Amino acid sequence: MLVAAAVCPCPPLLVPEVAAGAAPELDALRAACLDAVAVLAAARPDRLVVVGPAADPGPHPQGAAGSFRGFGVDVDVRLGQGEPVGERTLPQSLAVAAWLLGRTGWSTAPVEGLGVDEPLDTARCLETGRELAAKAERVAVLAMGDGSACRTLKAPGYLDERAAAFDAGAARALGSADTTALAALDAELAREVKAVGRVSWQVLAGAAEGAGLAGELLYDDAPYGVGYFVASWS
């Protein structure tokens, strides 16, 4: 069953080498993410599952490799510890998660990744989460994903007046570990306001059903016009 969860956004700018001179702008966000991962370790799970949006969905084993070389920096990552395995490269969301886990020196439990396709419908997201929670007696989930990318005129998706309200509802649900509210997020609206985290959050909602976890919102802001949330469930 699920014993703890963390929710983090997945912009490559979290990696200081990618952000370069703008790195200090996201120091508070990085700190919140690392705090959330620390709560996962404190729960002493038997297994950690990292979930994030991916154009090429599917599982990634411990040791799977990722890279930020596509952003012009010589930074490689692995999912958890151990020798590199598998031929598939980690998608961006899981590569950012691997970087976070590396920064905390994660060694508490074996790690596996799951890339989920953004169009995945709510019912399948919830079922996927239930399956993840049944993988071990004590499971932790690190759910990666951003809120709307339409919060301002200069946002990647331009301004959508519905974006702020969507993000506010998502932030409330994530901060209170409200699985019912997360399951009720409108998948079509999420797609229109470019909130790619919707799939990860609804997978987490399925995993947390009946777990009785309490939530805390550690970060809620929209730098660069994109909604970023960090939450801790324990």
PDB file of N, CA and C in Angstrom, residues 51-58 91 93 114-122 124-125 128 196-200 202-203:
ATOM      1  N   VAL A  51       6.669   8.415 -11.226  1.00  0.00           N
ATOM      2  CA  VAL A  51       5.706   8.513 -12.322  1.00  0.00           C
ATOM      3  C   VAL A  51       5.820   9.884 -12.964  1.00  0.00           C
ATOM      4  N   GLY A  52       5.834   9.936 -14.287  1.00  0.00           N
ATOM      5  CA  GLY A  52       5.914  11.220 -14.957  1.00  0.00           C
ATOM      6  C   GLY A  52       5.400  11.139 -16.380  1.00  0.00           C
ATOM      7  N   PRO A  53       4.967  12.272 -16.937  1.00  0.00           N
ATOM      8  CA  PRO A  53       4.470  12.290 -18.316  1.00  0.00           C
ATOM      9  C   PRO A  53       5.580  11.947 -19.301  1.00  0.00           C
ATOM     10  N   ALA A  54       5.195  11.237 -20.353  1.00  0.00           N
ATOM     11  CA  ALA A  54       6.177  10.800 -21.345  1.00  0.00           C
ATOM     12  C   ALA A  54       5.495  10.584 -22.685  1.00  0.00           C
ATOM     13  N   ALA A  55       6.149  11.016 -23.750  1.00  0.00           N
ATOM     14  CA  ALA A  55       5.609  10.778 -25.089  1.00  0.00           C
ATOM     15  C   ALA A  55       5.692   9.305 -25.448  1.00  0.00           C
ATOM     16  N   ASP A  56       6.694   8.621 -24.882  1.00  0.00           N
ATOM     17  CA  ASP A  56       6.875   7.185 -25.104  1.00  0.00           C
ATOM     18  C   ASP A  56       6.643   6.488 -23.763  1.00  0.00           C
ATOM     19  N   PRO A  57       5.391   6.146 -23.455  1.00  0.00           N
ATOM     20  CA  PRO A  57       5.083   5.631 -22.124  1.00  0.00           C
ATOM     21  C   PRO A  57       5.624   4.224 -21.908  1.00  0.00           C
ATOM     22  N   GLY A  58       5.740   3.864 -20.631  1.00  0.00           N
ATOM     23  CA  GLY A  58       6.170   2.518 -20.291  1.00  0.00           C
ATOM     24  C   GLY A  58       7.097   2.523 -19.095  1.00  0.00           C
ATOM     25  N   PRO A  91      12.535   9.569 -20.076  1.00  0.00           N
ATOM     26  CA  PRO A  91      11.922  10.817 -20.547  1.00  0.00           C
ATOM     27  C   PRO A  91      12.290  11.964 -19.630  1.00  0.00           C
ATOM     28  N   SER A  93      10.721  14.009 -17.713  1.00  0.00           N
ATOM     29  CA  SER A  93      10.159  14.055 -16.363  1.00  0.00           C
ATOM     30  C   SER A  93      10.885  13.111 -15.419  1.00  0.00           C
ATOM     31  N   LEU A 114       7.928   4.977 -14.272  1.00  0.00           N
ATOM     32  CA  LEU A 114       6.816   4.714 -15.174  1.00  0.00           C
ATOM     33  C   LEU A 114       6.467   5.991 -15.914  1.00  0.00           C
ATOM     34  N   GLY A 115       6.665   5.980 -17.212  1.00  0.00           N
ATOM     35  CA  GLY A 115       6.238   7.094 -18.036  1.00  0.00           C
ATOM     36  C   GLY A 115       4.788   6.895 -18.438  1.00  0.00           C
ATOM     37  N   VAL A 116       3.985   7.930 -18.277  1.00  0.00           N
ATOM     38  CA  VAL A 116       2.561   7.832 -18.613  1.00  0.00           C
ATOM     39  C   VAL A 116       2.240   8.848 -19.700  1.00  0.00           C
ATOM     40  N   ASP A 117       1.430   8.423 -20.647  1.00  0.00           N
ATOM     41  CA  ASP A 117       1.094   9.259 -21.796  1.00  0.00           C
ATOM     42  C   ASP A 117       0.069  10.312 -21.403  1.00  0.00           C
ATOM     43  N   GLU A 118       0.283  11.545 -21.816  1.00  0.00           N
ATOM     44  CA  GLU A 118      -0.593  12.647 -21.407  1.00  0.00           C
ATOM     45  C   GLU A 118      -2.067  12.406 -21.734  1.00  0.00           C
ATOM     46  N   PRO A 119      -2.432  11.778 -22.863  1.00  0.00           N
ATOM     47  CA  PRO A 119      -3.860  11.573 -23.138  1.00  0.00           C
ATOM     48  C   PRO A 119      -4.521  10.475 -22.302  1.00  0.00           C
ATOM     49  N   LEU A 120      -3.770   9.779 -21.445  1.00  0.00           N
ATOM     50  CA  LEU A 120      -4.338   8.678 -20.674  1.00  0.00           C
ATOM     51  C   LEU A 120      -5.567   9.148 -19.912  1.00  0.00           C
ATOM     52  N   ASP A 121      -6.690   8.427 -20.061  1.00  0.00           N
ATOM     53  CA  ASP A 121      -7.926   8.899 -19.441  1.00  0.00           C
ATOM     54  C   ASP A 121      -7.897   8.662 -17.935  1.00  0.00           C
ATOM     55  N   THR A 122      -8.786   9.362 -17.250  1.00  0.00           N
ATOM     56  CA  THR A 122      -8.792   9.354 -15.786  1.00  0.00           C
ATOM     57  C   THR A 122      -8.964   7.955 -15.217  1.00  0.00           C
ATOM     58  N   ARG A 124      -8.161   5.076 -16.399  1.00  0.00           N
ATOM     59  CA  ARG A 124      -6.945   4.270 -16.532  1.00  0.00           C
ATOM     60  C   ARG A 124      -5.840   4.793 -15.614  1.00  0.00           C
ATOM     61  N   CYS A 125      -5.779   6.114 -15.432  1.00  0.00           N
ATOM     62  CA  CYS A 125      -4.807   6.671 -14.485  1.00  0.00           C
ATOM     63  C   CYS A 125      -5.043   6.100 -13.086  1.00  0.00           C
ATOM     64  N   THR A 128      -4.087   2.457 -12.876  1.00  0.00           N
ATOM     65  CA  THR A 128      -2.627   2.326 -12.858  1.00  0.00           C
ATOM     66  C   THR A 128      -2.086   2.601 -11.462  1.00  0.00           C
ATOM     67  N   VAL A 196       0.472  19.229 -17.973  1.00  0.00           N
ATOM     68  CA  VAL A 196       0.908  17.860 -18.253  1.00  0.00           C
ATOM     69  C   VAL A 196       0.980  17.003 -16.995  1.00  0.00           C
ATOM     70  N   GLY A 197       0.956  17.633 -15.825  1.00  0.00           N
ATOM     71  CA  GLY A 197       1.017  16.862 -14.587  1.00  0.00           C
ATOM     72  C   GLY A 197      -0.263  16.126 -14.252  1.00  0.00           C
ATOM     73  N   ARG A 198      -1.347  16.432 -14.952  1.00  0.00           N
ATOM     74  CA  ARG A 198      -2.639  15.820 -14.622  1.00  0.00           C
ATOM     75  C   ARG A 198      -2.561  14.296 -14.556  1.00  0.00           C
ATOM     76  N   VAL A 199      -1.878  13.683 -15.519  1.00  0.00           N
ATOM     77  CA  VAL A 199      -1.839  12.218 -15.538  1.00  0.00           C
ATOM     78  C   VAL A 199      -1.118  11.675 -14.299  1.00  0.00           C
ATOM     79  N   SER A 200       0.012  12.246 -13.935  1.00  0.00           N
ATOM     80  CA  SER A 200       0.755  11.775 -12.760  1.00  0.00           C
ATOM     81  C   SER A 200      -0.067  11.964 -11.489  1.00  0.00           C
ATOM     82  N   GLN A 202      -3.287  12.032 -11.167  1.00  0.00           N
ATOM     83  CA  GLN A 202      -4.405  11.092 -11.079  1.00  0.00           C
ATOM     84  C   GLN A 202      -3.922   9.657 -10.865  1.00  0.00           C
ATOM     85  N   VAL A 203      -2.739   9.315 -11.349  1.00  0.00           N
ATOM     86  CA  VAL A 203      -2.146   8.028 -10.981  1.00  0.00           C
ATOM     87  C   VAL A 203      -1.907   7.989  -9.475  1.00  0.00           C
TER      88      VAL A 203
END
